[in-house]
mmCIF file of C-alpha atoms in Angstrom:
data_model
loop_
_atom_site.group_PDB
_atom_site.id
_atom_site.type_symbol
_atom_site.label_atom_id
_atom_site.label_comp_id
_atom_site.label_asym_id
_atom_site.label_seq_id
_atom_site.Cartn_x
_atom_site.Cartn_y
_atom_site.Cartn_z
ATOM 1 C CA MET A 250 120.616 99.682 112.305
ATOM 2 C CA LYS A 251 117.687 97.741 110.015
ATOM 3 C CA PRO A 252 114.153 98.015 111.293
ATOM 4 C CA ILE A 253 112.984 94.673 112.993
ATOM 5 C CA LEU A 254 110.303 93.324 110.670
ATOM 6 C CA LYS A 255 108.865 90.530 112.331
ATOM 7 C CA ILE A 256 105.519 88.954 110.170
ATOM 8 C CA SER A 257 104.231 87.339 112.828
ATOM 9 C CA GLU A 258 104.353 90.421 114.966
ATOM 10 C CA LEU A 259 103.122 92.360 111.767
ATOM 11 C CA PHE A 260 99.875 90.227 111.416
ATOM 12 C CA LYS A 261 99.352 89.670 115.494
ATOM 13 C CA ILE A 262 98.994 94.096 115.509
ATOM 14 C CA SER A 263 97.211 94.007 111.891
ATOM 15 C CA TRP A 264 94.816 91.135 112.650
ATOM 16 C CA LYS A 265 93.371 92.929 115.941
ATOM 17 C CA GLN A 266 93.155 96.561 114.636
ATOM 18 C CA THR A 267 91.716 95.098 111.953
ATOM 19 C CA ARG A 268 89.003 92.876 113.423
ATOM 20 C CA ALA A 269 88.335 96.101 115.878
ATOM 21 C CA GLN A 270 86.805 98.344 112.592
ATOM 22 C CA ILE A 271 86.553 95.172 110.996
ATOM 23 C CA TRP A 272 82.470 96.308 110.136
ATOM 24 C CA VAL A 273 83.605 99.718 108.625
ATOM 25 C CA LEU A 274 86.490 98.187 106.426
ATOM 26 C CA ALA A 275 84.325 95.557 105.105
ATOM 27 C CA GLY A 276 81.378 97.133 104.416
ATOM 28 C CA LEU A 277 83.539 100.262 103.047
ATOM 29 C CA LEU A 278 84.886 97.393 100.520
ATOM 30 C CA ILE A 279 81.180 95.477 100.002
ATOM 31 C CA GLY A 280 80.458 99.324 98.756
ATOM 32 C CA TRP A 281 82.660 99.928 96.191
ATOM 33 C CA THR A 282 82.285 96.127 94.932
ATOM 34 C CA ILE A 283 78.370 97.299 94.833
ATOM 35 C CA ILE A 284 79.375 101.088 92.742
ATOM 36 C CA THR A 285 81.643 99.518 90.654
ATOM 37 C CA PHE A 286 79.147 97.047 89.744
ATOM 38 C CA THR A 287 76.246 99.583 89.195
ATOM 39 C CA LEU A 288 78.757 101.307 87.456
ATOM 40 C CA SER A 289 79.740 98.925 85.281
ATOM 41 C CA ILE A 290 76.401 98.093 83.906
ATOM 42 C CA PHE A 291 74.602 101.306 83.352
ATOM 43 C CA SER A 292 78.432 102.837 81.725
ATOM 44 C CA THR A 293 79.122 100.208 78.861
ATOM 45 C CA PRO A 294 78.563 102.500 75.471
ATOM 46 C CA ASP A 295 75.727 101.309 73.546
ATOM 47 C CA PRO A 296 77.446 98.995 70.387
ATOM 48 C CA SER A 297 74.758 101.060 67.739
ATOM 49 C CA LEU A 298 76.736 104.238 68.618
ATOM 50 C CA GLY A 299 79.088 102.455 65.407
ATOM 51 C CA LEU A 300 82.584 100.981 65.941
ATOM 52 C CA SER A 301 84.267 104.969 66.498
ATOM 53 C CA GLY A 302 81.870 105.665 68.956
ATOM 54 C CA TYR A 303 81.443 102.023 70.937
ATOM 55 C CA THR A 304 85.252 102.386 70.904
ATOM 56 C CA LEU A 305 85.631 105.943 72.331
ATOM 57 C CA GLY A 306 82.925 104.966 74.698
ATOM 58 C CA ILE A 307 84.913 102.692 75.919
ATOM 59 C CA ILE A 308 88.289 104.289 76.595
ATOM 60 C CA LEU A 309 86.414 107.644 78.781
ATOM 61 C CA MET A 310 84.687 104.545 80.506
ATOM 62 C CA ASN A 311 88.467 102.881 81.335
ATOM 63 C CA ILE A 312 89.734 106.597 82.198
ATOM 64 C CA VAL A 313 86.795 107.084 84.336
ATOM 65 C CA PHE A 314 87.249 103.873 86.355
ATOM 66 C CA ALA A 315 90.899 104.250 86.460
ATOM 67 C CA LEU A 316 90.371 107.636 87.593
ATOM 68 C CA ILE A 317 87.645 105.932 90.013
ATOM 69 C CA GLY A 318 90.364 103.622 91.215
ATOM 70 C CA CYS A 319 93.157 105.600 92.150
ATOM 71 C CA ILE A 320 90.882 107.790 94.507
ATOM 72 C CA PHE A 321 88.983 104.397 96.381
ATOM 73 C CA ASN A 322 92.652 103.602 97.047
ATOM 74 C CA LEU A 323 93.759 106.518 98.621
ATOM 75 C CA GLY A 324 90.936 106.467 100.349
ATOM 76 C CA TYR A 325 90.885 103.318 101.662
ATOM 77 C CA LEU A 326 94.831 103.001 102.969
ATOM 78 C CA LYS A 327 94.163 106.309 104.673
ATOM 79 C CA ASN A 328 91.803 104.594 106.473
ATOM 80 C CA ILE A 329 93.586 101.437 106.603
ATOM 81 C CA PHE A 330 96.560 104.242 108.804
ATOM 82 C CA GLN A 331 93.391 105.430 110.888
ATOM 83 C CA ALA A 332 92.247 102.426 111.838
ATOM 84 C CA LEU A 333 95.884 101.192 112.525
ATOM 85 C CA ASP A 334 95.787 104.371 114.852
ATOM 86 C CA GLY A 335 93.254 102.893 116.926
ATOM 87 C CA ASP A 336 91.023 106.090 115.154
ATOM 88 C CA GLU A 337 87.569 105.280 113.688
ATOM 89 C CA PRO A 338 87.857 105.679 109.577
ATOM 90 C CA GLN A 339 86.815 108.702 108.250
ATOM 91 C CA PHE A 340 85.433 108.307 104.874
ATOM 92 C CA SER A 341 86.607 112.536 104.441
ATOM 93 C CA ALA A 342 89.723 110.926 103.521
ATOM 94 C CA TYR A 343 88.614 110.059 100.176
ATOM 95 C CA GLY A 344 88.103 113.628 99.532
ATOM 96 C CA GLN A 345 91.412 114.717 100.823
ATOM 97 C CA GLN A 346 93.083 112.085 98.987
ATOM 98 C CA ALA A 347 91.269 113.151 95.774
ATOM 99 C CA ARG A 348 93.985 116.310 95.169
ATOM 100 C CA LYS A 349 96.742 113.198 95.743
ATOM 101 C CA ILE A 350 94.846 111.569 92.302
ATOM 102 C CA LEU A 351 97.421 113.139 89.455
ATOM 103 C CA THR A 352 100.794 111.702 91.822
ATOM 104 C CA TYR A 353 99.812 108.423 92.825
ATOM 105 C CA PHE A 354 98.154 107.802 88.896
ATOM 106 C CA ILE A 355 101.330 108.897 87.537
ATOM 107 C CA ALA A 356 103.812 107.697 89.905
ATOM 108 C CA SER A 357 101.905 103.951 89.045
ATOM 109 C CA ILE A 358 102.344 104.341 85.932
ATOM 110 C CA ILE A 359 105.794 104.552 85.991
ATOM 111 C CA MET A 360 106.480 101.987 88.095
ATOM 112 C CA SER A 361 104.302 100.352 86.401
ATOM 113 C CA ILE A 362 106.708 100.390 83.202
ATOM 114 C CA ILE A 363 110.185 99.681 85.760
ATOM 115 C CA VAL A 364 108.848 96.667 87.439
ATOM 116 C CA CYS A 365 107.594 95.520 83.375
ATOM 117 C CA ILE A 366 111.197 96.196 81.653
ATOM 118 C CA GLY A 367 112.175 94.178 84.706
ATOM 119 C CA PHE A 368 109.843 90.861 83.643
ATOM 120 C CA CYS A 369 111.017 91.949 80.271
ATOM 121 C CA LEU A 370 114.906 91.027 80.815
ATOM 122 C CA LEU A 371 114.182 87.955 83.387
ATOM 123 C CA ILE A 372 111.813 87.058 86.063
ATOM 124 C CA LEU A 373 113.562 87.982 89.413
ATOM 125 C CA PRO A 374 114.535 91.652 88.219
ATOM 126 C CA GLY A 375 110.978 92.170 87.944
ATOM 127 C CA ILE A 376 110.107 90.848 90.946
ATOM 128 C CA TYR A 377 113.003 92.796 93.048
ATOM 129 C CA LEU A 378 111.660 96.272 91.822
ATOM 130 C CA ALA A 379 108.198 95.442 92.496
ATOM 131 C CA VAL A 380 109.237 94.140 95.794
ATOM 132 C CA ARG A 381 111.739 97.134 96.392
ATOM 133 C CA LEU A 382 109.195 100.817 95.224
ATOM 134 C CA GLN A 383 105.897 98.917 96.838
ATOM 135 C CA TYR A 384 105.716 101.838 99.800
ATOM 136 C CA PHE A 385 105.640 104.547 97.392
ATOM 137 C CA THR A 386 101.244 104.730 97.942
ATOM 138 C CA ALA A 387 102.201 105.385 101.536
ATOM 139 C CA VAL A 388 104.132 108.019 100.838
ATOM 140 C CA ILE A 389 101.925 109.861 98.695
ATOM 141 C CA VAL A 390 99.188 108.627 101.504
ATOM 142 C CA GLU A 391 101.353 109.225 104.705
ATOM 143 C CA ASP A 392 103.777 112.218 104.171
ATOM 144 C CA ASN A 393 102.432 113.411 101.258
ATOM 145 C CA GLY A 394 105.007 111.975 98.708
ATOM 146 C CA GLY A 395 105.412 113.673 95.256
ATOM 147 C CA ILE A 396 105.820 111.250 92.037
ATOM 148 C CA ILE A 397 109.196 110.620 92.046
ATOM 149 C CA SER A 398 110.117 110.806 95.922
ATOM 150 C CA SER A 399 107.665 108.868 96.313
ATOM 151 C CA LEU A 400 109.514 105.636 94.378
ATOM 152 C CA LYS A 401 112.752 106.736 96.128
ATOM 153 C CA ARG A 402 111.482 107.241 99.736
ATOM 154 C CA SER A 403 110.205 103.860 99.243
ATOM 155 C CA TRP A 404 113.544 102.201 97.267
ATOM 156 C CA GLU A 405 115.271 103.740 100.495
ATOM 157 C CA ILE A 406 113.232 102.080 103.389
ATOM 158 C CA THR A 407 112.981 98.772 101.777
ATOM 159 C CA LYS A 408 117.114 98.357 101.372
ATOM 160 C CA GLY A 409 118.843 95.492 102.919
ATOM 161 C CA ASN A 410 114.812 93.595 103.532
ATOM 162 C CA PHE A 411 113.771 92.659 100.441
ATOM 163 C CA TRP A 412 113.676 89.134 101.749
ATOM 164 C CA PRO A 413 111.572 89.808 104.514
ATOM 165 C CA LEU A 414 109.622 92.186 101.862
ATOM 166 C CA PHE A 415 109.073 89.112 100.058
ATOM 167 C CA LEU A 416 108.004 87.107 102.525
ATOM 168 C CA LEU A 417 105.568 89.668 103.720
ATOM 169 C CA GLY A 418 104.051 89.168 99.461
ATOM 170 C CA LEU A 419 103.768 85.715 99.900
ATOM 171 C CA THR A 420 101.927 85.976 103.128
ATOM 172 C CA TYR A 421 99.190 88.630 101.471
ATOM 173 C CA PHE A 422 99.059 86.237 98.571
ATOM 174 C CA GLY A 423 98.191 82.962 101.107
ATOM 175 C CA ILE A 424 95.421 85.401 103.019
ATOM 176 C CA ALA A 425 94.167 86.498 99.952
ATOM 177 C CA ILE A 426 93.914 83.292 98.747
ATOM 178 C CA LEU A 427 92.581 81.994 101.914
ATOM 179 C CA GLY A 428 89.673 84.468 101.867
ATOM 180 C CA ILE A 429 88.608 83.602 98.477
ATOM 181 C CA LEU A 430 88.415 80.051 99.885
ATOM 182 C CA ILE A 431 86.159 81.338 102.744
ATOM 183 C CA PHE A 432 83.341 80.720 100.943
ATOM 184 C CA VAL A 433 84.376 84.317 98.503
ATOM 185 C CA VAL A 434 83.338 86.867 101.337
ATOM 186 C CA GLY A 435 86.291 86.234 103.185
ATOM 187 C CA ILE A 436 88.176 88.336 100.800
ATOM 188 C CA PHE A 437 85.865 91.342 102.790
ATOM 189 C CA VAL A 438 88.494 90.398 105.835
ATOM 190 C CA ALA A 439 91.276 89.482 104.038
ATOM 191 C CA TYR A 440 91.921 92.445 102.078
ATOM 192 C CA PRO A 441 91.574 95.050 104.636
ATOM 193 C CA LEU A 442 94.252 92.449 106.735
ATOM 194 C CA ILE A 443 96.698 92.796 104.021
ATOM 195 C CA TYR A 444 96.150 96.420 103.497
ATOM 196 C CA MET A 445 96.583 96.970 107.472
ATOM 197 C CA MET A 446 99.922 93.973 107.517
ATOM 198 C CA TYR A 447 100.891 96.787 103.996
ATOM 199 C CA ALA A 448 100.580 99.934 106.415
ATOM 200 C CA ALA A 449 102.241 98.521 109.589
ATOM 201 C CA SER A 450 105.164 97.398 107.936
ATOM 202 C CA TYR A 451 105.174 100.659 106.277
ATOM 203 C CA ARG A 452 105.498 102.388 110.049
ATOM 204 C CA VAL A 453 108.292 100.142 110.865
ATOM 205 C CA LEU A 454 110.086 100.345 107.792
ATOM 206 C CA SER A 455 109.902 104.234 108.132
ATOM 207 C CA ALA A 456 111.212 105.342 111.434
ATOM 208 C CA PRO A 457 113.374 106.826 111.953
ATOM 209 C CA VAL A 458 115.452 104.749 113.984
ATOM 210 C CA ALA A 459 115.551 100.828 114.430
ATOM 211 C CA THR A 460 112.177 99.288 115.991
ATOM 212 C CA ASP A 461 110.056 96.471 116.577
ATOM 213 C CA VAL A 462 106.498 96.568 115.442
ATOM 214 C CA CYS A 463 104.882 97.411 118.484
ATOM 215 C CA ASP A 464 107.446 100.596 119.130
ATOM 216 C CA ALA A 465 106.114 102.040 115.661
ATOM 217 C CA VAL A 466 102.383 101.394 115.590
ATOM 218 C CA LYS A 467 102.187 101.892 118.764
ATOM 219 C CA ILE A 468 99.352 100.144 119.894
ATOM 220 C CA GLU A 469 97.820 100.750 123.508
ATOM 221 C CA GLU A 470 97.393 97.360 125.154
#
């Protein structure tokens, strides 16, 4: 039987867990924004280095930003899973997940190539592939998946659930837009909520037997 993926239940449970840890989850995002903004100011290469020196500096800066971004994405998703379980997010998650940075980085590149090919052929295949492969990050964080195995696992658990997941993606987009419209700062609430719904939906889809959101997440009332 296919897992029961109800967007209304996902939203309800995700909002409850996000609200319970909103100060921590939003604070991490604010801290990340400040760090990246500060680094972008002080790490910009000096044009006086010449064209070659400036170009090399830009390349190195982008590599550093990419690595830091990977660590944050992995660690933050782990924090989201911790909050989903009713636990307080731990900063140590970032150090633990940093070991998976190469796996995540290469898997991200492979997924991007696959999705880009789909978009080049026709737009719809690109959307389909993006929806089917989207949970590779969750597999890496939650189940220590490898580069290929994480992509294969995402493909397996999303089989037969394209349309519910497509609607879920539209819900993410709507939440993000609403967050931006609420004086922009609303994005610091919208972003954790989107991640929480992503994590909750992964729990449902990866359950060994068909179940609903409440059983998969195991939230105590």
